[in-house]
mmCIF file of C-alpha atoms in Angstrom:
data_model
loop_
_atom_site.group_PDB
_atom_site.id
_atom_site.type_symbol
_atom_site.label_atom_id
_atom_site.label_comp_id
_atom_site.label_asym_id
_atom_site.label_seq_id
_atom_site.Cartn_x
_atom_site.Cartn_y
_atom_site.Cartn_z
ATOM 1 C CA UNK A 206 -14.796 1.065 -7.859
ATOM 2 C CA UNK A 207 -14.491 4.904 -7.978
ATOM 3 C CA UNK A 208 -10.878 5.131 -7.947
ATOM 4 C CA UNK A 209 -9.273 5.672 -11.506
ATOM 5 C CA UNK A 210 -5.433 4.527 -11.752
ATOM 6 C CA UNK A 211 -3.472 4.956 -14.660
ATOM 7 C CA UNK A 212 -2.564 1.638 -16.219
ATOM 8 C CA UNK A 213 -4.859 -0.464 -13.776
ATOM 9 C CA UNK A 214 -6.550 -3.389 -14.942
ATOM 10 C CA UNK A 215 -8.642 -6.377 -14.388
ATOM 11 C CA UNK A 216 -7.399 -9.641 -15.350
ATOM 12 C CA UNK A 217 -9.344 -12.564 -15.124
ATOM 13 C CA UNK A 218 -7.383 -15.948 -13.407
ATOM 14 C CA UNK A 219 -8.172 -19.398 -13.271
ATOM 15 C CA UNK A 220 -4.575 -20.856 -12.114
ATOM 16 C CA UNK A 221 -1.272 -20.019 -9.861
ATOM 17 C CA UNK A 222 0.589 -19.912 -12.729
ATOM 18 C CA UNK A 223 -1.492 -17.315 -14.036
ATOM 19 C CA UNK A 224 -1.346 -15.239 -11.504
ATOM 20 C CA UNK A 225 2.549 -15.511 -10.851
ATOM 21 C CA UNK A 226 2.742 -14.160 -14.440
ATOM 22 C CA UNK A 227 0.511 -11.651 -13.879
ATOM 23 C CA UNK A 228 2.552 -10.416 -10.747
ATOM 24 C CA UNK A 229 5.578 -10.925 -12.540
ATOM 25 C CA UNK A 230 4.205 -8.639 -15.048
ATOM 26 C CA UNK A 231 3.017 -5.925 -12.701
ATOM 27 C CA UNK A 232 6.500 -5.734 -10.838
ATOM 28 C CA UNK A 233 8.261 -5.188 -14.317
ATOM 29 C CA UNK A 234 5.978 -1.959 -14.860
ATOM 30 C CA UNK A 235 7.005 -0.691 -11.550
ATOM 31 C CA UNK A 236 8.702 2.606 -11.541
ATOM 32 C CA UNK A 237 12.380 2.928 -9.553
ATOM 33 C CA UNK A 238 14.897 5.632 -9.868
ATOM 34 C CA UNK A 239 18.096 5.824 -8.006
ATOM 35 C CA UNK A 240 18.474 8.525 -5.126
ATOM 36 C CA UNK A 241 21.101 9.433 -2.439
ATOM 37 C CA UNK A 242 19.104 6.681 -0.191
ATOM 38 C CA UNK A 243 18.236 4.084 -2.648
ATOM 39 C CA UNK A 244 19.953 3.210 -5.712
ATOM 40 C CA UNK A 245 16.408 0.972 -6.705
ATOM 41 C CA UNK A 246 14.097 3.467 -5.163
ATOM 42 C CA UNK A 247 9.851 2.373 -5.632
ATOM 43 C CA UNK A 248 8.916 5.664 -6.925
ATOM 44 C CA UNK A 249 4.701 4.242 -6.418
ATOM 45 C CA UNK A 250 2.819 2.127 -4.222
ATOM 46 C CA UNK A 251 1.795 -1.385 -5.634
ATOM 47 C CA UNK A 252 -1.227 -2.844 -4.995
ATOM 48 C CA UNK A 253 -2.736 -6.278 -6.090
ATOM 49 C CA UNK A 254 -6.470 -6.766 -5.353
ATOM 50 C CA UNK A 255 -7.191 -10.328 -5.815
ATOM 51 C CA UNK A 256 -11.013 -11.481 -5.907
ATOM 52 C CA UNK A 257 -12.034 -14.823 -5.012
ATOM 53 C CA UNK A 258 -15.356 -16.549 -6.265
ATOM 54 C CA UNK A 259 -16.601 -20.087 -5.715
ATOM 55 C CA UNK A 260 -19.129 -22.366 -4.833
ATOM 56 C CA UNK A 261 -19.781 -24.912 -2.155
ATOM 57 C CA UNK A 262 -23.210 -26.893 -2.429
ATOM 58 C CA UNK A 263 -25.112 -24.081 -3.450
ATOM 59 C CA UNK A 264 -23.749 -21.306 -1.561
ATOM 60 C CA UNK A 265 -21.901 -18.638 -3.133
ATOM 61 C CA UNK A 266 -18.311 -17.958 -1.230
ATOM 62 C CA UNK A 267 -16.505 -14.472 -1.968
ATOM 63 C CA UNK A 268 -13.278 -12.899 -0.634
ATOM 64 C CA UNK A 269 -10.751 -10.410 -1.324
ATOM 65 C CA UNK A 270 -7.370 -10.071 -0.778
ATOM 66 C CA UNK A 271 -5.303 -7.206 -0.730
ATOM 67 C CA UNK A 272 -1.540 -7.182 -0.899
ATOM 68 C CA UNK A 273 0.381 -4.415 -0.651
ATOM 69 C CA UNK A 274 3.796 -3.062 -1.332
ATOM 70 C CA UNK A 275 4.251 0.466 0.386
ATOM 71 C CA UNK A 276 6.857 2.340 -0.963
ATOM 72 C CA UNK A 277 9.001 3.976 1.499
ATOM 73 C CA UNK A 278 8.518 7.199 3.068
ATOM 74 C CA UNK A 279 11.654 9.359 2.196
ATOM 75 C CA UNK A 280 13.176 12.468 3.600
ATOM 76 C CA UNK A 281 13.374 14.588 0.628
ATOM 77 C CA UNK A 282 16.501 16.568 1.959
ATOM 78 C CA UNK A 283 18.502 12.858 2.592
ATOM 79 C CA UNK A 284 17.445 11.456 -0.513
ATOM 80 C CA UNK A 285 18.359 14.621 -2.775
ATOM 81 C CA UNK A 286 15.520 13.867 -5.146
ATOM 82 C CA UNK A 287 13.961 16.995 -7.441
ATOM 83 C CA UNK A 288 11.766 17.244 -10.347
ATOM 84 C CA UNK A 289 9.533 14.221 -11.003
ATOM 85 C CA UNK A 290 11.250 12.384 -8.337
ATOM 86 C CA UNK A 291 10.529 15.152 -5.472
ATOM 87 C CA UNK A 292 6.751 15.061 -6.835
ATOM 88 C CA UNK A 293 6.897 11.210 -6.264
ATOM 89 C CA UNK A 294 8.321 11.934 -2.831
ATOM 90 C CA UNK A 295 5.719 13.961 -1.593
ATOM 91 C CA UNK A 296 2.699 11.940 -2.769
ATOM 92 C CA UNK A 297 4.238 9.050 -1.673
ATOM 93 C CA UNK A 298 4.698 10.725 1.892
ATOM 94 C CA UNK A 299 1.288 12.051 1.625
ATOM 95 C CA UNK A 300 -0.333 8.670 1.442
ATOM 96 C CA UNK A 301 1.402 7.044 3.710
ATOM 97 C CA UNK A 302 0.274 10.023 6.412
ATOM 98 C CA UNK A 303 -3.145 9.659 5.787
ATOM 99 C CA UNK A 304 -2.652 6.013 5.730
ATOM 100 C CA UNK A 305 -1.385 6.330 9.685
ATOM 101 C CA UNK A 306 -4.246 9.181 10.146
ATOM 102 C CA UNK A 307 -6.624 6.381 8.911
ATOM 103 C CA UNK A 308 -5.114 3.121 10.969
ATOM 104 C CA UNK A 309 -4.545 5.730 13.941
ATOM 105 C CA UNK A 310 -8.586 6.460 14.048
ATOM 106 C CA UNK A 311 -9.582 2.754 13.566
ATOM 107 C CA UNK A 312 -7.722 2.034 16.404
ATOM 108 C CA UNK A 313 -8.896 4.341 18.767
ATOM 109 C CA UNK A 314 -12.451 3.230 17.951
ATOM 110 C CA UNK A 315 -15.692 4.289 17.193
ATOM 111 C CA UNK A 316 -15.268 7.821 18.997
ATOM 112 C CA UNK A 317 -12.687 8.635 17.158
ATOM 113 C CA UNK A 318 -14.612 9.994 14.463
ATOM 114 C CA UNK A 319 -14.518 8.475 10.711
ATOM 115 C CA UNK A 320 -11.147 7.544 9.115
ATOM 116 C CA UNK A 321 -9.890 10.065 6.490
ATOM 117 C CA UNK A 322 -10.233 7.556 3.599
ATOM 118 C CA UNK A 323 -11.134 9.712 0.837
ATOM 119 C CA UNK A 324 -8.183 11.823 1.261
ATOM 120 C CA UNK A 325 -6.083 9.687 -1.014
ATOM 121 C CA UNK A 326 -6.013 6.982 -3.872
ATOM 122 C CA UNK A 327 -4.442 4.696 -1.654
ATOM 123 C CA UNK A 328 -6.675 4.976 1.410
ATOM 124 C CA UNK A 329 -9.993 4.875 -0.940
ATOM 125 C CA UNK A 330 -8.492 2.014 -2.728
ATOM 126 C CA UNK A 331 -8.223 0.442 1.246
ATOM 127 C CA UNK A 332 -10.962 1.455 2.746
ATOM 128 C CA UNK A 333 -13.379 -1.947 2.499
ATOM 129 C CA UNK A 334 -10.063 -3.758 3.588
ATOM 130 C CA UNK A 335 -10.491 -2.183 7.305
ATOM 131 C CA UNK A 336 -13.177 -3.055 9.781
ATOM 132 C CA UNK A 337 -16.013 -5.301 9.489
ATOM 133 C CA UNK A 338 -15.213 -8.837 9.087
ATOM 134 C CA UNK A 339 -11.717 -7.997 7.421
ATOM 135 C CA UNK A 340 -8.529 -8.879 8.828
ATOM 136 C CA UNK A 341 -5.435 -6.904 8.160
ATOM 137 C CA UNK A 342 -1.318 -7.828 8.493
ATOM 138 C CA UNK A 343 0.928 -5.528 8.137
ATOM 139 C CA UNK A 344 4.560 -6.560 7.509
ATOM 140 C CA UNK A 345 7.313 -3.526 8.199
ATOM 141 C CA UNK A 346 10.582 -4.006 6.784
ATOM 142 C CA UNK A 347 14.027 -2.020 8.351
ATOM 143 C CA UNK A 348 17.236 -1.740 7.015
ATOM 144 C CA UNK A 349 20.380 -2.687 8.946
ATOM 145 C CA UNK A 350 22.504 -0.038 8.196
ATOM 146 C CA UNK A 351 23.078 2.678 10.595
ATOM 147 C CA UNK A 352 22.340 5.404 8.517
ATOM 148 C CA UNK A 353 18.785 4.268 8.217
ATOM 149 C CA UNK A 354 17.748 4.556 11.537
ATOM 150 C CA UNK A 355 15.784 7.466 11.540
ATOM 151 C CA UNK A 356 13.538 5.660 8.759
ATOM 152 C CA UNK A 357 13.300 2.620 10.228
ATOM 153 C CA UNK A 358 12.218 4.192 13.600
ATOM 154 C CA UNK A 359 9.813 5.869 11.626
ATOM 155 C CA UNK A 360 8.365 2.538 9.515
ATOM 156 C CA UNK A 361 8.336 0.722 13.456
ATOM 157 C CA UNK A 362 6.431 3.530 14.681
ATOM 158 C CA UNK A 363 3.930 3.342 11.608
ATOM 159 C CA UNK A 364 3.524 -0.547 12.223
ATOM 160 C CA UNK A 365 3.139 0.155 16.209
ATOM 161 C CA UNK A 366 -0.149 2.271 15.224
ATOM 162 C CA UNK A 367 -1.972 -0.795 13.543
ATOM 163 C CA UNK A 368 -1.585 -2.635 16.620
#
């Protein structure tokens, strides 16, 4: 739909077992790296877009489900990443910031203007998941460690924007 993603694919599935196998394969392709904050740090977001088509009598029904696992934002100074991991952290933080701005504009109502969906691949990909008849649920995960209070508070503030 206009967004080019490396290694993305479209697969027709006909059963729950096929869906689970596809999710497991995708998860196996996810890039992780060790940082000072997390030894299994996701280096990208993961998006599963499922389109469901069915017929009831003569009526055609369509729906789309987006399951998104956002990589957490990270303070580069604290995670001590460099090189490729630094570039990944910057891209992750940029896309999360843009997503936050989109949510903020949508939550403020029509007078706030147009959300900046076109600024990142993530927000372009998710643009049709907001507004209209779409329903969105956000689950925010936080760390129980006192050393991660800053990151946990940022995650909760991000989630609060969407309410």
